[in-house]
Short mmCIF file of C-alpha atoms in Angstrom, two decimals:
data_model
loop_
_atom_site.label_atom_id
_atom_site.label_comp_id
_atom_site.label_asym_id
_atom_site.label_seq_id
_atom_site.Cartn_x
_atom_site.Cartn_y
_atom_site.Cartn_z
CA MET A 1 -5.31 39.59 -47.26
CA THR A 2 -7.94 37.97 -45.06
CA MET A 3 -11.28 39.10 -45.67
CA LYS A 4 -13.77 41.42 -42.55
CA THR A 5 -17.48 41.21 -44.12
CA VAL A 6 -19.02 39.66 -46.64
CA ALA A 7 -22.56 40.11 -47.73
CA VAL A 8 -24.74 37.07 -48.43
CA ILE A 9 -27.74 36.93 -50.42
CA ASP A 10 -30.08 34.64 -48.76
CA ILE A 11 -33.39 33.69 -50.54
CA GLY A 12 -36.04 31.17 -48.76
CA LYS A 13 -39.35 29.84 -50.68
CA THR A 14 -41.25 32.80 -48.24
CA ASN A 15 -38.47 35.55 -47.90
CA ALA A 16 -35.48 37.08 -49.83
CA LYS A 17 -32.26 38.85 -47.18
CA VAL A 18 -29.38 40.03 -47.59
CA ALA A 19 -26.99 39.73 -44.32
CA LEU A 20 -24.15 41.33 -43.66
CA VAL A 21 -21.49 39.16 -41.90
CA ASP A 22 -18.70 39.75 -40.08
CA LEU A 23 -16.33 37.36 -40.23
CA GLU A 24 -14.20 38.12 -37.08
CA ARG A 25 -17.24 37.52 -34.98
CA PHE A 26 -18.71 35.22 -37.11
CA GLU A 27 -21.80 37.29 -36.10
CA GLU A 28 -24.61 38.82 -38.92
CA ILE A 29 -24.29 42.70 -38.55
CA ALA A 30 -26.99 44.28 -40.42
CA VAL A 31 -29.59 42.48 -42.95
CA ARG A 32 -32.38 43.43 -45.70
CA LYS A 33 -35.61 41.59 -46.14
CA THR A 34 -38.14 41.29 -48.75
CA PRO A 35 -41.14 38.77 -49.60
CA ASN A 36 -40.28 36.02 -52.13
CA ILE A 37 -43.12 37.19 -53.95
CA VAL A 38 -45.03 34.94 -56.83
CA VAL A 39 -46.66 36.01 -59.94
CA GLU A 40 -49.75 34.08 -60.87
CA GLU A 41 -49.58 35.53 -64.42
CA GLY A 42 -47.98 34.40 -67.72
CA LEU A 43 -47.34 30.85 -68.93
CA TYR A 44 -47.94 29.32 -65.09
CA PRO A 45 -47.33 31.22 -61.51
CA HIS A 46 -43.27 32.18 -61.11
CA PHE A 47 -40.83 34.07 -58.98
CA ASP A 48 -40.88 37.20 -59.02
CA VAL A 49 -37.50 37.61 -59.80
CA ALA A 50 -37.29 41.21 -61.11
CA HIS A 51 -38.61 42.84 -58.11
CA LEU A 52 -35.85 40.60 -56.10
CA TRP A 53 -32.90 41.35 -58.41
CA ARG A 54 -34.19 45.12 -57.67
CA PHE A 55 -34.08 44.38 -54.21
CA LEU A 56 -30.64 42.60 -54.05
CA LEU A 57 -28.63 45.88 -55.80
CA GLN A 58 -30.25 48.11 -53.46
CA SER A 59 -29.92 45.86 -50.20
CA LEU A 60 -25.87 45.66 -51.36
CA SER A 61 -25.07 48.98 -52.06
CA GLY A 62 -26.67 50.58 -48.81
CA LEU A 63 -25.71 48.14 -46.88
CA HIS A 64 -22.21 48.51 -48.03
CA ARG A 65 -22.25 52.27 -47.30
CA GLU A 66 -22.58 50.97 -43.78
CA HIS A 67 -19.74 48.90 -43.69
CA PRO A 68 -17.17 47.71 -46.58
CA VAL A 69 -18.40 44.24 -48.72
CA GLU A 70 -15.43 42.59 -49.34
CA ALA A 71 -16.88 39.60 -51.07
CA ILE A 72 -20.57 37.71 -51.86
CA SER A 73 -22.03 34.91 -51.32
CA VAL A 74 -25.24 33.07 -52.24
CA THR A 75 -27.95 30.28 -50.32
CA THR A 76 -31.43 30.32 -52.06
CA HIS A 77 -33.69 27.73 -51.63
CA GLY A 78 -34.28 24.03 -53.76
CA ALA A 79 -36.02 22.95 -56.42
CA THR A 80 -35.60 25.71 -58.39
CA ALA A 81 -33.91 26.08 -61.96
CA VAL A 82 -33.50 28.85 -64.31
CA LEU A 83 -33.65 28.61 -67.54
CA LEU A 84 -31.74 31.11 -70.13
CA ASP A 85 -31.51 31.48 -73.58
CA ASN A 86 -29.02 32.37 -75.95
CA ALA A 87 -28.69 35.81 -75.14
CA GLY A 88 -28.52 34.67 -71.50
CA GLU A 89 -32.03 35.82 -70.39
CA LEU A 90 -34.71 34.64 -69.12
CA ALA A 91 -36.21 31.82 -71.73
CA MET A 92 -39.63 30.65 -69.58
CA PRO A 93 -39.94 32.46 -66.29
CA VAL A 94 -38.60 30.63 -62.95
CA LEU A 95 -41.88 28.06 -61.88
CA ASP A 96 -42.29 27.93 -58.37
CA TYR A 97 -42.27 24.03 -56.69
CA GLU A 98 -45.30 24.47 -55.51
CA TYR A 99 -47.27 25.00 -58.33
CA THR A 100 -49.11 21.87 -59.36
CA GLY A 101 -48.86 21.89 -62.97
CA PRO A 102 -46.84 19.41 -63.19
CA ASP A 103 -48.94 16.60 -61.32
CA ALA A 104 -51.15 16.39 -64.71
CA LEU A 105 -47.98 14.89 -66.45
CA ALA A 106 -46.66 12.82 -62.70
CA GLU A 107 -47.17 9.16 -65.06
CA GLU A 108 -45.61 9.86 -67.34
CA TYR A 109 -42.83 11.47 -65.67
CA GLY A 110 -42.19 8.16 -63.17
CA GLN A 111 -41.82 5.95 -65.69
CA ALA A 112 -38.92 8.67 -67.39
CA ARG A 113 -37.57 8.76 -64.25
CA PRO A 114 -34.20 7.72 -62.20
CA PRO A 115 -34.75 4.81 -59.33
CA PHE A 116 -34.65 6.34 -55.92
CA SER A 117 -32.13 3.88 -55.90
CA GLU A 118 -29.30 5.87 -58.41
CA THR A 119 -30.66 9.32 -57.33
CA GLY A 120 -31.98 9.10 -53.56
CA SER A 121 -34.46 11.65 -54.50
CA ALA A 122 -37.54 10.41 -53.49
CA ARG A 123 -40.66 10.74 -55.22
CA LEU A 124 -42.92 14.47 -54.62
CA PRO A 125 -45.89 16.19 -56.02
CA MET A 126 -45.74 19.45 -57.71
CA GLY A 127 -43.20 20.62 -58.97
CA LEU A 128 -40.66 19.91 -55.46
CA ASN A 129 -38.52 17.40 -58.03
CA VAL A 130 -36.36 19.77 -60.78
CA GLY A 131 -36.69 16.88 -63.40
CA ALA A 132 -40.32 16.58 -62.70
CA GLN A 133 -40.57 20.72 -63.59
CA LEU A 134 -38.79 20.30 -66.96
CA PHE A 135 -40.78 17.36 -67.71
CA TRP A 136 -43.21 19.40 -67.60
CA GLN A 137 -41.82 22.77 -69.29
CA GLN A 138 -40.02 20.42 -72.14
CA ARG A 139 -43.52 18.75 -72.68
CA MET A 140 -46.06 21.68 -72.16
CA PHE A 141 -44.09 24.68 -73.79
CA PRO A 142 -41.87 23.59 -76.68
CA ARG A 143 -41.71 26.30 -78.78
CA HIS A 144 -40.43 28.23 -75.44
CA PHE A 145 -37.96 25.43 -73.84
CA ALA A 146 -36.42 25.00 -77.33
CA GLU A 147 -35.42 28.04 -76.77
CA VAL A 148 -33.53 26.76 -73.56
CA ALA A 149 -29.83 27.04 -73.92
CA THR A 150 -28.71 26.59 -70.66
CA ILE A 151 -29.66 25.30 -67.19
CA LEU A 152 -28.90 26.99 -63.93
CA THR A 153 -29.44 25.80 -60.28
CA TYR A 154 -30.93 28.73 -58.13
CA ALA A 155 -27.93 30.33 -56.11
CA GLN A 156 -25.87 29.71 -58.80
CA TYR A 157 -28.52 31.80 -61.44
CA TRP A 158 -27.99 35.47 -58.98
CA SER A 159 -23.94 34.73 -59.44
CA TYR A 160 -24.64 34.43 -62.48
CA ARG A 161 -26.29 37.76 -62.83
CA LEU A 162 -23.67 39.33 -60.90
CA THR A 163 -21.13 37.95 -62.44
CA GLY A 164 -22.17 37.10 -66.17
CA VAL A 165 -20.93 33.45 -65.20
CA ALA A 166 -23.00 30.66 -65.42
CA ALA A 167 -22.40 27.68 -63.09
CA ASN A 168 -23.92 24.39 -61.44
CA GLU A 169 -23.35 23.21 -58.15
CA VAL A 170 -23.36 19.75 -56.65
CA THR A 171 -25.90 20.72 -53.59
CA SER A 172 -28.32 22.05 -55.53
CA LEU A 173 -28.24 19.67 -58.06
CA GLY A 174 -28.49 16.79 -55.39
CA CYS A 175 -31.10 18.52 -53.55
CA HIS A 176 -34.47 15.73 -54.88
CA THR A 177 -34.16 17.35 -58.21
CA ASP A 178 -33.91 13.94 -59.65
CA LEU A 179 -30.81 15.00 -61.96
CA TRP A 180 -27.91 13.80 -59.99
CA ASN A 181 -26.80 10.52 -59.01
CA PRO A 182 -24.55 11.27 -55.47
CA LYS A 183 -22.53 7.90 -55.28
CA SER A 184 -21.22 8.18 -58.76
CA ALA A 185 -21.14 12.51 -58.39
CA THR A 186 -22.49 13.06 -61.55
CA PHE A 187 -26.22 13.95 -63.57
CA SER A 188 -28.24 10.98 -63.85
CA THR A 189 -29.14 8.96 -67.30
CA MET A 190 -32.70 11.01 -67.71
CA VAL A 191 -30.10 13.98 -68.37
CA GLU A 192 -28.38 12.21 -71.09
CA ALA A 193 -31.67 10.32 -71.68
CA ARG A 194 -33.87 13.46 -72.02
CA GLY A 195 -31.18 15.17 -74.37
CA TRP A 196 -30.21 17.96 -71.89
CA THR A 197 -26.88 17.35 -70.63
CA PRO A 198 -25.06 19.78 -73.25
CA LEU A 199 -28.16 22.43 -71.52
CA PHE A 200 -25.77 22.47 -68.08
CA ALA A 201 -23.46 24.64 -66.92
CA PRO A 202 -20.68 23.14 -65.70
CA VAL A 203 -20.07 22.09 -62.53
CA ARG A 204 -18.62 24.01 -59.94
CA LYS A 205 -17.12 24.21 -56.07
CA ALA A 206 -19.15 26.30 -54.26
CA ASP A 207 -16.22 27.24 -52.59
CA GLU A 208 -15.32 28.84 -56.06
CA VAL A 209 -15.10 32.30 -56.33
CA ILE A 210 -17.19 32.27 -59.91
CA GLY A 211 -16.28 35.79 -60.59
CA GLY A 212 -15.52 39.49 -59.99
CA LEU A 213 -18.67 42.00 -59.61
CA LEU A 214 -19.63 43.39 -63.33
CA PRO A 215 -18.56 46.96 -64.45
CA ALA A 216 -21.88 48.26 -64.46
CA LEU A 217 -23.59 46.68 -61.53
CA ALA A 218 -19.99 48.09 -59.67
CA GLU A 219 -20.59 51.46 -61.00
CA GLU A 220 -24.42 51.51 -60.19
CA THR A 221 -24.04 49.71 -56.33
CA CYS A 222 -20.96 51.47 -55.69
CA LEU A 223 -19.04 48.47 -54.99
CA PRO A 224 -15.69 48.34 -55.80
CA ASP A 225 -15.34 46.75 -59.28
CA GLY A 226 -14.74 42.91 -59.65
CA LEU A 227 -15.50 42.19 -56.26
CA PRO A 228 -14.97 38.33 -55.69
CA VAL A 229 -18.78 36.38 -55.89
CA TYR A 230 -18.87 32.89 -55.32
CA CYS A 231 -20.63 30.25 -56.73
CA GLY A 232 -23.13 29.61 -53.64
CA ILE A 233 -25.08 26.65 -51.83
CA HIS A 234 -28.38 25.40 -51.54
CA ASP A 235 -29.75 26.23 -48.26
CA SER A 236 -29.91 23.97 -45.65
CA ASN A 237 -26.02 22.67 -46.75
CA ALA A 238 -24.86 25.95 -45.83
CA SER A 239 -26.88 26.14 -42.25
CA LEU A 240 -24.58 22.30 -42.41
CA LEU A 241 -21.62 23.39 -43.22
CA PRO A 242 -20.42 25.50 -40.78
CA HIS A 243 -20.93 21.68 -38.31
CA LEU A 244 -19.13 19.70 -41.22
CA LEU A 245 -16.04 21.83 -40.74
CA THR A 246 -16.35 22.36 -36.99
CA ARG A 247 -18.07 18.80 -34.99
CA SER A 248 -16.93 15.68 -34.61
CA ALA A 249 -19.32 13.30 -36.28
CA PRO A 250 -21.85 11.34 -35.50
CA PHE A 251 -24.27 14.00 -34.97
CA SER A 252 -27.10 15.73 -36.88
CA VAL A 253 -28.25 19.19 -38.16
CA VAL A 254 -31.78 20.08 -37.88
CA SER A 255 -32.64 23.11 -40.70
CA THR A 256 -35.51 25.54 -39.70
CA GLY A 257 -37.32 28.15 -42.27
CA THR A 258 -40.44 27.61 -44.18
CA TRP A 259 -38.66 23.72 -44.74
CA VAL A 260 -37.46 21.77 -42.29
CA VAL A 261 -34.88 19.96 -43.11
CA MET A 262 -32.86 17.30 -40.58
CA MET A 263 -29.14 15.89 -41.83
CA SER A 264 -27.45 13.04 -40.56
CA VAL A 265 -23.63 12.37 -40.47
CA GLY A 266 -21.71 9.81 -39.89
CA GLY A 267 -24.90 7.94 -38.27
CA GLU A 268 -26.45 4.31 -38.33
CA LEU A 269 -27.28 3.47 -42.09
CA VAL A 270 -30.84 2.84 -42.61
CA GLU A 271 -32.78 2.30 -45.51
CA LEU A 272 -34.31 5.25 -46.73
CA ASP A 273 -38.31 5.67 -47.65
CA GLU A 274 -38.59 7.08 -50.44
CA ARG A 275 -42.42 7.29 -49.56
CA ARG A 276 -41.92 9.42 -45.87
CA ASP A 277 -39.80 12.04 -47.17
CA THR A 278 -36.25 11.10 -46.68
CA LEU A 279 -34.07 11.91 -49.41
CA ILE A 280 -29.71 11.66 -49.76
CA ASN A 281 -28.47 15.30 -50.09
CA VAL A 282 -25.04 16.37 -51.17
CA ASN A 283 -23.17 18.52 -48.51
CA ALA A 284 -20.44 21.25 -49.40
CA LEU A 285 -17.33 18.36 -49.63
CA GLY A 286 -19.82 16.40 -52.60
CA ASP A 287 -20.72 13.76 -49.97
CA PRO A 288 -24.17 11.69 -49.49
CA VAL A 289 -25.79 13.01 -46.40
CA PRO A 290 -29.14 10.86 -45.57
CA SER A 291 -31.82 13.83 -45.13
CA ALA A 292 -35.47 13.97 -44.51
CA ARG A 293 -37.55 16.81 -44.06
CA PHE A 294 -41.36 18.22 -43.76
CA MET A 295 -43.15 21.84 -43.73
CA GLY A 296 -42.05 22.89 -40.55
CA GLY A 297 -42.36 26.52 -41.36
CA ARG A 298 -45.28 26.61 -43.47
CA ALA A 299 -47.06 24.67 -40.78
CA PHE A 300 -46.23 26.80 -37.79
CA SER A 301 -47.51 30.04 -40.35
CA MET A 302 -50.38 28.15 -40.45
CA LEU A 303 -51.43 26.93 -37.36
CA VAL A 304 -50.57 30.15 -35.30
CA GLY A 305 -49.82 33.23 -37.54
CA ASP A 306 -47.42 35.55 -37.89
CA ASN A 307 -47.05 37.38 -34.38
CA PRO A 308 -47.52 34.52 -32.07
CA PRO A 309 -48.48 35.15 -29.07
CA ALA A 310 -45.49 35.09 -25.69
CA ALA A 311 -45.06 31.28 -24.90
CA SER A 312 -46.25 30.99 -21.45
CA ALA A 313 -44.27 27.54 -18.99
CA GLY A 314 -48.51 27.66 -17.69
CA ALA A 315 -49.76 26.92 -20.39
CA GLU A 316 -46.83 23.86 -21.17
CA ALA A 317 -47.63 21.86 -18.12
CA ARG A 318 -51.14 22.59 -18.95
CA VAL A 319 -51.15 20.92 -22.44
CA LEU A 320 -48.57 17.90 -20.69
CA ALA A 321 -50.59 17.46 -18.09
CA GLU A 322 -54.03 17.06 -20.15
CA GLY A 323 -52.35 15.61 -23.42
CA TYR A 324 -53.45 18.02 -26.17
CA MET A 325 -51.66 17.20 -28.96
CA LEU A 326 -51.37 17.72 -32.97
CA LEU A 327 -51.44 14.44 -35.01
CA PRO A 328 -50.10 15.05 -38.22
CA SER A 329 -49.80 15.88 -40.68
CA VAL A 330 -49.85 20.02 -41.82
CA PRO A 331 -49.73 20.31 -44.03
CA SER A 332 -50.24 17.25 -46.21
CA GLY A 333 -48.46 15.36 -49.02
CA SER A 334 -44.70 15.44 -47.57
CA GLY A 335 -42.96 15.05 -44.77
CA PRO A 336 -43.00 11.29 -43.06
CA PHE A 337 -46.65 11.31 -42.95
CA PRO A 338 -47.79 12.02 -46.10
CA SER A 339 -50.75 10.25 -46.35
CA ALA A 340 -52.35 11.63 -42.16
CA GLU A 341 -55.25 14.05 -42.13
CA PRO A 342 -53.86 16.58 -40.13
CA ARG A 343 -56.46 15.42 -36.02
CA TRP A 344 -56.64 17.62 -32.59
CA THR A 345 -56.66 15.31 -29.48
CA VAL A 346 -59.18 18.49 -28.38
CA ASN A 347 -61.08 20.85 -30.05
CA GLU A 348 -58.59 23.51 -30.82
CA ASP A 349 -61.21 25.96 -30.31
CA ASN A 350 -60.85 25.57 -26.62
CA LEU A 351 -56.93 26.26 -26.26
CA THR A 352 -56.06 29.53 -25.48
CA PRO A 353 -53.49 31.01 -28.09
CA ALA A 354 -49.87 30.32 -25.41
CA GLU A 355 -52.11 26.51 -25.24
CA ARG A 356 -51.82 26.31 -29.18
CA LEU A 357 -48.31 27.56 -29.49
CA ALA A 358 -46.82 24.99 -26.79
CA ALA A 359 -48.56 22.03 -29.24
CA VAL A 360 -48.18 22.68 -32.16
CA SER A 361 -44.48 23.77 -31.26
CA PHE A 362 -44.24 20.00 -29.77
CA HIS A 363 -45.90 18.41 -32.71
CA LEU A 364 -43.42 20.48 -35.17
CA SER A 365 -40.51 19.03 -32.93
CA LEU A 366 -41.69 15.48 -32.61
CA MET A 367 -42.18 15.02 -36.07
CA THR A 368 -38.21 16.41 -36.58
CA ALA A 369 -37.61 13.51 -33.98
CA THR A 370 -39.23 10.90 -35.93
CA CYS A 371 -37.36 12.24 -38.78
CA LEU A 372 -34.21 12.04 -37.60
CA ASP A 373 -35.03 8.63 -36.60
CA LEU A 374 -36.11 7.52 -40.54
CA ILE A 375 -32.14 8.98 -41.24
CA GLY A 376 -30.48 7.23 -38.19
CA ALA A 377 -29.23 10.02 -36.53
CA SER A 378 -26.76 9.72 -33.76
CA GLY A 379 -25.19 11.79 -31.20
CA GLU A 380 -25.70 15.90 -30.75
CA ILE A 381 -28.99 17.28 -32.60
CA VAL A 382 -27.93 20.81 -33.66
CA VAL A 383 -30.87 23.07 -34.49
CA GLU A 384 -30.30 26.35 -36.64
CA GLY A 385 -32.80 28.61 -38.07
CA PRO A 386 -36.08 30.04 -36.21
CA PHE A 387 -36.84 27.00 -34.55
CA ALA A 388 -33.94 27.46 -32.34
CA ALA A 389 -35.47 29.95 -30.29
CA ASN A 390 -38.40 28.43 -29.20
CA SER A 391 -37.68 26.78 -25.89
CA ALA A 392 -40.61 24.61 -25.84
CA TYR A 393 -39.83 23.18 -29.68
CA VAL A 394 -36.16 22.45 -28.30
CA ARG A 395 -37.40 20.79 -24.91
CA MET A 396 -39.46 18.79 -26.27
CA LEU A 397 -36.56 17.46 -29.15
CA ALA A 398 -34.13 16.21 -26.01
CA ALA A 399 -37.55 14.75 -24.44
CA ALA A 400 -38.95 12.62 -27.91
CA THR A 401 -34.82 11.49 -29.02
CA GLY A 402 -33.07 11.43 -25.65
CA ARG A 403 -29.77 12.71 -27.24
CA PRO A 404 -27.77 16.24 -26.54
CA VAL A 405 -29.64 19.06 -28.61
CA LEU A 406 -27.98 22.33 -29.93
CA ALA A 407 -29.45 25.70 -30.25
CA ASN A 408 -28.00 28.24 -33.00
CA CYS A 409 -29.13 32.14 -32.11
CA LEU A 410 -26.84 33.60 -33.58
CA SER A 411 -28.37 34.01 -36.26
CA SER A 412 -31.96 34.26 -37.90
CA THR A 413 -31.27 31.56 -40.43
CA GLY A 414 -28.49 29.37 -40.05
CA THR A 415 -28.10 29.54 -44.08
CA SER A 416 -25.99 33.17 -44.25
CA LEU A 417 -23.23 32.20 -41.56
CA GLY A 418 -23.17 28.56 -43.25
CA ALA A 419 -23.13 30.43 -46.78
CA ALA A 420 -20.31 32.60 -45.08
CA CYS A 421 -18.16 30.01 -44.49
CA LEU A 422 -17.78 30.03 -48.57
CA VAL A 423 -15.22 32.92 -48.12
CA ALA A 424 -11.69 31.82 -47.66
CA GLY A 425 -10.29 33.10 -44.22
CA ALA A 426 -13.48 32.69 -42.20
CA ALA A 427 -13.65 32.17 -38.63
CA ILE A 428 -15.86 29.44 -37.83
CA ARG A 429 -17.85 29.33 -35.31
CA THR A 430 -21.51 27.83 -34.98
CA GLY A 431 -22.57 29.11 -32.20
CA ALA A 432 -25.19 26.74 -30.81
CA GLU A 433 -25.75 25.91 -27.18
CA ALA A 434 -26.14 22.71 -25.82
CA VAL A 435 -29.96 22.89 -23.60
CA SER A 436 -28.35 22.83 -19.99
CA GLU A 437 -31.92 22.51 -17.78
CA ALA A 438 -32.54 18.53 -17.63
CA VAL A 439 -35.85 17.24 -19.13
CA PRO A 440 -38.59 16.85 -17.21
CA GLN A 441 -40.24 13.28 -17.32
CA SER A 442 -43.70 15.48 -18.42
CA TYR A 443 -41.76 16.04 -21.66
CA VAL A 444 -40.88 12.65 -22.26
CA ASP A 445 -44.39 10.86 -21.45
CA TYR A 446 -45.76 13.11 -24.06
CA ALA A 447 -43.52 12.28 -26.81
CA HIS A 448 -44.00 8.80 -25.78
CA LYS A 449 -47.72 8.99 -26.14
CA TRP A 450 -47.50 10.86 -28.95
CA GLN A 451 -45.26 8.29 -30.95
CA ARG A 452 -47.92 5.65 -29.99
CA PHE A 453 -50.78 7.75 -31.40
CA THR A 454 -49.12 8.33 -34.91
CA ALA A 455 -47.27 4.89 -35.42
CA GLU A 456 -50.72 3.65 -36.59
CA ARG A 457 -50.73 6.57 -38.82
CA VAL A 458 -48.26 6.45 -41.91
#
């Protein structure tokens, strides 16, 4: 029997949500959200998984009363591992990857980690490399780490909570962790060298049903006992999946959220520069995908706020005519210009809110174009997530790349729909629509000027 409705648990770095996806229309039909809270107390800053668990169960129960749920799929942000003890409980808190603690052992970890040529995983600050997290946790908290019996990737932790079945999965293992060799599809040499191999749960495919909903949870939520739960997928790869299944190469997908992640499929073969936040992701089919990233959503919140003004064609025109620009990089430390200090070409205090919105949108688009160039992207560009609805961003991206740009505005994030693709029988369609109007020359001129300025800032 073909399933009709799947509940997708979608945990992003900033917010978490549960979305109901109608598999016949391939659309979200109901959504519940909550902030993804970081707790500062304890061994180190960590995600409030107790809060998330309460939210997930309440949301699943409430949504099931509105539309019968026939399966559960999971997608989460990357750079996160969960350490369980012999009882299946947390052996250590789930580290917030933006905590700078692991940087204290940066030099030692740099000697222990595998080379970029093996993993396609760039060396990143804080806990952005999961290997750096584990190295730091083992060194700094040996008594706690000695209690670790199982290591799970983050999406699979939530599948485990629902089913009691422990698993790992390649899209999360292959997400700049230093733990995976995408060429051989095996754990990296460091995993064995550090003695971690026995701790990792078996690797399962993203689209596998790893188990049924536990009876106690079924009783608590009024969901069916044994409801199928899928293994789950890393969020950026969830955005990529519908296009892998429906689109001919070459193309690229831009997944926008707290992180903007660019993924190239069938593009030019280029040598990736790990110093500029390029990397190899692993898609749901197990194939390596040249990728790049920067904290675009975080930058937007820092520069514009969470309640942006209405877009204004007049404000865009003034920004273009006067050449008001933000040069990279916000925030610093990652992305294609990790060492560059941000600079406005105009006193930012003189900008109206609408002008600031336009200039920031242009900046984020041009950062995206730079990343696409670094990974050899070619063909159509599909924009997923919040930036797909930002017309200034989409137009400038078309101007900067000279290639067709398609915007998927069916979902507030492309990740929930992508995770729904894991469920057998889903009627997949991407909903991405091409930007139809011709891009004015003023956008092209602005893009070229920004690119000339930033060429000196690498």
